């Protein structure tokens, strides 16, 4: 194999590879013979199909597959030999035809940038710290009770916390909703889920009451036609229901799968779930802050354009967008993500940070525990290289970020559970 390299810009490389044509012909001949022993063609006994017939029927397909595999394997040999680190898949150009006893192809690609020694000692990183307390568990149990509440009709005026079913129509100059008749809507008073102003005006009325009032609807309302509208609203209450919360007892615990251990075990499970969620969010916030500082410290890092464009396309697809303009709007975010990924990889390489298989297993077990049949989730990841690869990447990122926090100027920020899980609430 003969290899020559041409630099195309600072990160671009053009690799020309020449291989003995006989290597390809030998592979093709071997595959034709192998197919002849296994092919089933009408008019021939199994395993007795002549090589000439195989070549006539499948020769083009066999040649293309053999050429593609030879290029793939020889490209890996070439970049290893020349100590190149491709950033993206190469663009291959070849006629595929032998000339002077050789097959020639060119591979054009970008390489990863050479990054010097990374010194993180001067980076100032803030590590958020929080823990789950008994009041946090109590609050979560109340949330679970609300999720399991039942509703019962009452013959009294509505108040906060009640579910009110009402019919209404809205009018303004040149506008009516609906065009005829009324809409029927249910709202929990005090939640603000429909319109806080209208909910406040429903309070104090009972089933059968009718009244007219003026309402300024918010821009975000379940009825799009009313978004941002200032209208007169005619209302008729149909039903008022009050919530009945289930008692926190062993039956309540059993409804969440706790068959033994009663309320004590139930609280332990709630704590474990909250701690798992808190750990993930804390790591996410630490990672975001640490990587932002790391990227800011290396503004001169040259990025392979192909990696940036691929990342931007992936971000656009995740957002349900595919047009060139949509991809372009994600380029700044893509650059930051590619820069962070390259720096993480280099920190891992320079400091011999290796993937911890135990942590991968723990992360997979944590993911699986949120499903009804954890064993099936574990099996799914084990059979899907893409899923497992994404999980492994996340784990090694976590390991590098933890190393970074240990070796940078790291200060702790003490927060409550709610500060972390419900910022701005």
Coordinates of C-alpha atoms in Angstrom, one line a residue:
X1 CA 0.0 0.0 0.0
X2 CA 1.4 3.4 -1.0
X3 CA 0.1 6.5 0.8
X4 CA 0.7 10.2 0.1
X5 CA -0.7 13.1 2.1
X6 CA -1.6 16.7 1.0
X7 CA -2.6 19.4 3.5
X8 CA -5.8 21.3 2.5
X9 CA -5.9 24.2 4.9
X10 CA -4.9 23.8 8.5
X11 CA -7.2 20.8 9.3
X12 CA -8.0 19.4 5.9
X13 CA -6.1 16.4 4.6
X14 CA -6.2 14.7 1.2
X15 CA -5.0 11.1 1.4
X16 CA -4.1 9.3 -1.9
X17 CA -3.9 5.5 -1.5
X18 CA -2.7 3.0 -4.1
X19 CA -3.4 -0.7 -3.6
X20 CA -2.4 -3.8 -5.6
X21 CA -5.4 -4.5 -7.9
X22 CA -4.7 -8.2 -7.4
X23 CA -5.8 -7.7 -3.7
X24 CA -9.3 -6.7 -4.9
X25 CA -9.5 -9.4 -7.6
X26 CA -8.5 -12.1 -5.1
X27 CA -11.3 -11.0 -2.8
X28 CA -13.9 -10.9 -5.6
X29 CA -12.9 -14.4 -6.8
X30 CA -13.1 -15.8 -3.2
X31 CA -16.6 -14.3 -2.7
X32 CA -17.8 -15.7 -6.0
X33 CA -16.6 -19.1 -5.1
X34 CA -18.2 -18.8 -1.6
X35 CA -21.5 -17.7 -3.1
X36 CA -21.5 -20.6 -5.6
X37 CA -21.4 -23.0 -2.7
X38 CA -24.4 -21.5 -1.0
X39 CA -26.5 -19.9 -3.7
X40 CA -29.8 -21.4 -4.7
X41 CA -30.6 -20.7 -8.3
X42 CA -33.3 -22.2 -10.5
X43 CA -31.8 -24.9 -12.8
X44 CA -28.8 -25.6 -10.6
X45 CA -28.3 -28.0 -7.7
X46 CA -27.6 -26.3 -4.3
X47 CA -23.9 -25.6 -4.0
X48 CA -23.3 -26.4 -7.7
X49 CA -23.8 -23.0 -9.3
X50 CA -20.9 -22.3 -11.7
X51 CA -18.7 -19.3 -10.9
X52 CA -19.4 -17.9 -14.3
X53 CA -23.1 -17.8 -13.6
X54 CA -22.5 -16.2 -10.2
X55 CA -20.3 -13.5 -11.8
X56 CA -23.0 -12.8 -14.5
X57 CA -25.8 -12.5 -11.9
X58 CA -24.0 -10.9 -9.0
X59 CA -20.6 -9.8 -10.2
X60 CA -21.3 -6.0 -10.1
X61 CA -22.7 -6.2 -6.6
X62 CA -19.8 -8.3 -5.3
X63 CA -17.2 -6.0 -6.9
X64 CA -18.8 -2.9 -5.3
X65 CA -19.0 -4.5 -1.9
X66 CA -15.4 -5.8 -2.0
X67 CA -14.1 -2.4 -3.2
X68 CA -16.0 -0.5 -0.5
X69 CA -14.7 -2.9 2.2
X70 CA -11.1 -2.7 0.8
X71 CA -11.2 1.1 0.8
X72 CA -12.6 1.2 4.4
X73 CA -10.0 -1.2 5.8
X74 CA -7.1 0.3 4.0
X75 CA -8.2 3.9 5.0
X76 CA -8.0 2.8 8.6
X77 CA -4.5 1.3 8.0
X78 CA -3.4 4.5 6.3
X79 CA -4.5 6.9 9.0
X80 CA -3.0 4.7 11.7
X81 CA 0.3 4.5 9.7
X82 CA 0.4 8.3 9.2
X83 CA -0.8 9.0 12.8
X84 CA -3.8 11.0 11.6
X85 CA -7.0 11.5 13.7
X86 CA -10.0 12.0 11.3
X87 CA -12.7 14.3 12.7
X88 CA -15.4 13.1 10.3
X89 CA -16.0 10.4 7.8
X90 CA -13.9 10.9 4.6
X91 CA -15.2 11.8 1.2
X92 CA -13.9 9.1 -1.1
X93 CA -13.2 9.5 -4.9
X94 CA -12.2 6.6 -7.1
X95 CA -12.8 5.1 -10.5
X96 CA -12.6 1.6 -9.0
X97 CA -10.8 0.5 -12.1
X98 CA -7.2 -1.0 -12.1
X99 CA -4.5 1.2 -13.7
X100 CA -1.0 -0.1 -14.0
X101 CA -1.9 -3.0 -11.7
X102 CA -3.2 -0.7 -8.9
X103 CA -6.4 0.6 -7.5
X104 CA -6.2 4.3 -6.5
X105 CA -8.5 6.4 -4.4
X106 CA -8.4 9.7 -2.6
X107 CA -9.9 10.4 0.8
X108 CA -10.6 14.0 1.7
X109 CA -11.3 14.8 5.4
X110 CA -10.6 17.0 8.4
X111 CA -8.4 16.0 11.3
X112 CA -8.8 16.8 14.9
X113 CA -6.8 19.8 16.0
X114 CA -3.6 19.4 17.9
X115 CA -4.3 20.7 21.4
X116 CA -1.4 21.5 23.7
X117 CA -1.2 20.7 27.3
X118 CA -4.4 21.8 29.0
X119 CA -4.0 23.6 32.4
X120 CA -7.2 23.9 34.3
X121 CA -5.8 25.0 37.6
X122 CA -6.9 28.7 37.0
X123 CA -10.5 28.0 36.0
X124 CA -13.0 29.2 38.6
X125 CA -15.9 26.7 38.8
X126 CA -19.0 26.8 41.0
X127 CA -20.3 23.4 42.2
X128 CA -23.9 23.4 43.3
X129 CA -24.6 21.3 46.4
X130 CA -27.9 20.2 47.8
X131 CA -29.5 17.4 49.7
X132 CA -33.0 15.9 50.1
X133 CA -34.6 16.7 53.5
X134 CA -37.7 15.4 55.2
X135 CA -39.8 18.4 54.2
X136 CA -38.8 17.7 50.6
X137 CA -40.2 14.2 51.0
X138 CA -43.3 15.5 52.6
X139 CA -43.8 18.0 49.8
X140 CA -43.4 15.2 47.2
X141 CA -45.9 13.0 49.0
X142 CA -48.4 15.9 48.9
X143 CA -47.8 16.2 45.2
X144 CA -48.5 12.5 44.8
X145 CA -51.7 12.8 46.8
X146 CA -52.8 15.6 44.5
X147 CA -52.2 13.3 41.5
X148 CA -54.4 10.7 43.1
X149 CA -57.2 13.0 44.3
X150 CA -60.8 12.4 43.4
X151 CA -63.5 15.0 42.7
X152 CA -67.0 15.2 44.3
X153 CA -69.8 17.6 43.5
X154 CA -70.7 20.1 46.2
X155 CA -73.7 22.5 46.6
X156 CA -71.8 25.6 47.7
X157 CA -69.9 28.5 46.4
X158 CA -66.6 27.7 44.6
X159 CA -63.3 28.4 46.3
X160 CA -59.6 27.9 45.5
X161 CA -58.8 24.3 44.9
X162 CA -62.2 23.4 43.6
X163 CA -62.8 22.1 40.1
X164 CA -65.3 24.3 38.3
X165 CA -67.1 23.2 35.1
X166 CA -68.6 26.2 33.3
X167 CA -70.0 27.3 30.0
X168 CA -69.1 30.7 28.5
X169 CA -69.0 32.9 25.5
X170 CA -66.8 36.0 24.9
X171 CA -67.6 39.1 23.0
X172 CA -65.8 42.2 21.8
X173 CA -66.3 44.7 19.0
X174 CA -66.4 42.6 15.8
X175 CA -65.5 39.4 17.7
X176 CA -67.4 36.5 19.3
X177 CA -66.1 33.2 20.6
X178 CA -67.5 30.7 19.9
X179 CA -69.3 32.0 16.8
X180 CA -72.5 30.5 18.2
X181 CA -73.5 28.9 21.4
X182 CA -71.0 28.4 24.3
X183 CA -67.7 26.7 25.1
X184 CA -67.6 24.3 28.1
X185 CA -64.4 24.4 30.1
X186 CA -63.1 22.9 33.4
X187 CA -60.6 24.7 35.6
X188 CA -59.1 24.2 39.0
X189 CA -59.5 27.6 40.8
X190 CA -56.3 29.1 41.9
X191 CA -54.1 27.1 39.5
X192 CA -54.0 29.8 36.8
X193 CA -53.9 27.0 34.3
X194 CA -56.7 28.6 32.2
X195 CA -56.9 32.2 33.1
X196 CA -56.1 33.5 36.6
X197 CA -58.4 36.5 36.2
X198 CA -61.4 34.4 35.1
X199 CA -60.7 31.8 37.8
X200 CA -60.7 34.6 40.5
X201 CA -64.1 35.8 39.2
X202 CA -65.5 32.3 39.3
X203 CA -64.7 32.0 43.0
X204 CA -67.7 32.7 45.2
X205 CA -70.3 31.4 42.7
X206 CA -72.1 28.1 42.8
X207 CA -73.6 25.7 40.3
X208 CA -76.4 27.4 38.3
X209 CA -75.1 30.9 38.8
X210 CA -74.8 33.1 35.7
X211 CA -73.0 36.4 35.3
X212 CA -71.1 38.6 32.9
X213 CA -67.7 40.1 33.5
X214 CA -64.7 41.6 31.6
X215 CA -61.6 39.5 31.2
X216 CA -58.1 40.2 29.8
X217 CA -57.0 36.8 28.6
X218 CA -53.2 36.0 28.7
X219 CA -51.2 35.3 25.6
X220 CA -50.9 31.7 26.7
X221 CA -54.4 30.3 27.0
X222 CA -55.9 26.9 26.1
X223 CA -58.3 28.5 23.7
X224 CA -56.1 30.1 21.0
X225 CA -58.9 32.4 19.7
X226 CA -58.9 34.2 23.1
X227 CA -55.1 34.6 23.4
X228 CA -54.3 38.2 24.4
X229 CA -58.0 39.3 23.9
X230 CA -59.8 41.8 26.1
X231 CA -63.4 40.7 26.1
X232 CA -66.7 40.6 27.9
X233 CA -67.4 37.1 29.1
X234 CA -70.8 35.6 29.8
X235 CA -70.5 32.7 32.2
X236 CA -72.8 29.9 33.6
X237 CA -71.5 27.6 36.3
X238 CA -72.4 24.0 35.6
X239 CA -70.8 22.1 38.4
X240 CA -68.5 22.7 41.4
X241 CA -66.4 19.9 42.7
X242 CA -64.1 19.7 45.7
X243 CA -61.0 17.5 45.9
X244 CA -60.7 14.6 48.2
X245 CA -57.1 13.6 48.9
X246 CA -56.3 10.0 49.7
X247 CA -55.0 9.2 53.2
X248 CA -51.3 8.6 53.5
X249 CA -51.6 5.0 54.7
X250 CA -50.4 1.5 53.6
X251 CA -53.0 1.3 50.9
X252 CA -51.7 4.6 49.5
X253 CA -48.1 3.2 49.6
X254 CA -49.3 -0.1 47.9
X255 CA -50.8 1.9 45.1
X256 CA -47.1 2.9 44.2
X257 CA -45.9 -0.6 44.3
X258 CA -44.8 -0.8 47.9
X259 CA -46.1 -4.2 49.0
X260 CA -44.0 -4.6 52.1
X261 CA -42.6 -2.2 54.7
X262 CA -45.5 0.2 54.8
X263 CA -45.1 3.9 55.0
X264 CA -41.5 3.6 56.2
X265 CA -40.5 1.8 53.0
X266 CA -42.6 4.2 50.9
X267 CA -40.7 7.3 52.3
X268 CA -37.4 5.5 51.6
X269 CA -38.5 5.0 48.0
X270 CA -39.6 8.6 47.7
X271 CA -36.2 9.7 49.1
X272 CA -34.3 7.5 46.7
X273 CA -36.2 8.8 43.7
X274 CA -35.7 12.4 44.8
X275 CA -32.0 11.8 45.4
X276 CA -31.6 10.2 42.0
X277 CA -33.3 13.1 40.3
X278 CA -31.3 15.7 42.3
X279 CA -28.0 14.0 41.6
X280 CA -28.7 14.1 37.8
X281 CA -29.7 17.8 37.9
X282 CA -26.7 18.8 40.1
X283 CA -24.3 17.0 37.7
X284 CA -26.0 18.7 34.7
X285 CA -25.6 22.1 36.3
X286 CA -22.0 21.4 37.3
X287 CA -21.2 20.2 33.8
X288 CA -22.8 23.2 32.1
X289 CA -20.9 25.6 34.2
X290 CA -17.6 23.8 34.0
X291 CA -17.7 23.3 30.2
X292 CA -18.6 27.0 29.7
X293 CA -15.5 28.0 31.6
X294 CA -13.4 25.5 29.8
X295 CA -14.6 26.7 26.3
X296 CA -14.2 30.3 27.3
X297 CA -10.6 29.6 28.3
X298 CA -9.7 28.3 24.8
X299 CA -11.3 30.8 22.3
X300 CA -8.4 30.1 19.8
X301 CA -9.3 26.4 19.4
X302 CA -9.7 25.7 15.7
X303 CA -12.7 23.4 15.0
X304 CA -13.3 21.0 12.2
X305 CA -16.1 22.6 10.1
X306 CA -17.5 19.2 9.3
X307 CA -18.0 18.4 13.0
X308 CA -19.7 21.8 13.6
X309 CA -22.1 21.4 10.6
X310 CA -23.0 17.8 11.6
X311 CA -23.8 18.9 15.1
X312 CA -25.9 21.8 13.8
X313 CA -27.9 19.5 11.6
X314 CA -28.5 17.2 14.5
X315 CA -29.7 20.0 16.7
X316 CA -32.0 21.2 13.9
X317 CA -33.4 17.7 13.5
X318 CA -34.1 17.5 17.2
X319 CA -36.0 20.7 17.0
X320 CA -38.0 19.4 14.0
X321 CA -36.3 21.7 11.5
X322 CA -34.3 20.8 8.4
X323 CA -34.0 23.9 6.2
X324 CA -30.5 25.4 5.6
X325 CA -31.5 28.6 7.4
X326 CA -32.7 26.6 10.4
X327 CA -29.4 24.7 10.5
X328 CA -27.5 28.0 10.3
X329 CA -29.2 29.3 13.4
X330 CA -27.8 26.4 15.4
X331 CA -24.2 26.9 14.3
X332 CA -23.1 29.0 17.4
X333 CA -24.5 26.4 19.8
X334 CA -22.9 23.6 17.7
X335 CA -19.5 25.3 17.8
X336 CA -19.7 25.5 21.6
X337 CA -20.7 21.8 21.9
X338 CA -18.0 20.6 19.5
X339 CA -15.4 22.7 21.3
X340 CA -16.5 21.3 24.7
X341 CA -16.4 17.8 23.3
X342 CA -12.9 18.1 21.9
X343 CA -11.6 19.6 25.1
X344 CA -13.2 16.9 27.2
X345 CA -11.7 14.2 25.0
X346 CA -8.3 15.9 25.3
X347 CA -8.5 16.2 29.1
X348 CA -9.4 12.5 29.3
X349 CA -6.4 11.6 27.0
X350 CA -3.9 13.8 28.7
X351 CA -4.8 12.7 32.2
X352 CA -5.5 9.0 31.4
X353 CA -9.2 9.2 32.5
X354 CA -10.7 6.0 31.3
X355 CA -14.3 4.9 31.1
X356 CA -15.4 3.3 34.4
X357 CA -17.5 0.3 33.5
X358 CA -18.9 0.1 37.1
X359 CA -20.3 3.6 36.6
X360 CA -21.8 2.6 33.3
X361 CA -23.6 -0.3 35.0
X362 CA -24.8 2.0 37.7
X363 CA -26.1 4.6 35.3
X364 CA -27.9 1.9 33.3
X365 CA -29.4 0.5 36.4
X366 CA -30.6 4.0 37.4
X367 CA -32.2 4.5 34.0
X368 CA -33.8 1.0 34.0
X369 CA -35.2 1.5 37.6
X370 CA -37.6 4.2 36.2
X371 CA -39.4 1.6 34.1
X372 CA -41.8 -1.1 35.0
X373 CA -39.6 -3.9 33.5
X374 CA -36.0 -2.9 34.2
X375 CA -34.6 -6.1 32.8
X376 CA -35.9 -5.3 29.3
X377 CA -34.3 -1.9 29.4
X378 CA -30.9 -3.3 30.3
X379 CA -31.3 -5.9 27.5
X380 CA -32.2 -3.1 25.0
X381 CA -29.1 -1.1 25.8
X382 CA -27.0 -4.2 25.7
X383 CA -28.2 -5.0 22.2
X384 CA -28.1 -1.5 20.8
X385 CA -24.5 -0.1 20.3
X386 CA -25.8 3.4 19.6
X387 CA -27.7 3.6 22.9
X388 CA -24.9 2.1 24.8
X389 CA -22.4 4.4 23.1
X390 CA -24.4 7.4 24.1
X391 CA -24.6 6.2 27.7
X392 CA -20.8 5.6 27.8
X393 CA -20.1 9.0 26.4
X394 CA -22.3 10.6 29.1
X395 CA -20.5 8.7 31.8
X396 CA -17.0 9.6 30.6
X397 CA -18.1 13.2 30.4
X398 CA -19.2 13.1 34.0
X399 CA -15.9 11.6 35.0
X400 CA -13.9 14.3 33.2
X401 CA -16.1 17.1 34.7
X402 CA -15.6 15.7 38.2
X403 CA -11.8 15.5 37.6
X404 CA -12.0 19.1 36.3
X405 CA -13.8 20.3 39.4
X406 CA -11.2 18.6 41.6
X407 CA -8.3 20.3 39.8
X408 CA -9.7 23.7 39.2
X409 CA -10.6 26.5 41.6
X410 CA -13.9 25.1 42.7
X411 CA -16.2 26.7 45.2
X412 CA -19.4 25.2 46.5
X413 CA -22.8 26.8 46.3
X414 CA -25.2 25.5 48.9
X415 CA -28.8 25.3 47.6
X416 CA -32.0 23.8 48.7
X417 CA -33.7 20.9 46.9
X418 CA -36.3 23.4 45.5
X419 CA -33.6 25.9 44.4
X420 CA -32.1 23.1 42.2
X421 CA -35.3 21.4 41.0
X422 CA -37.6 24.4 40.7
X423 CA -35.4 27.4 39.9
X424 CA -37.4 30.6 39.8
X425 CA -40.5 29.0 41.2

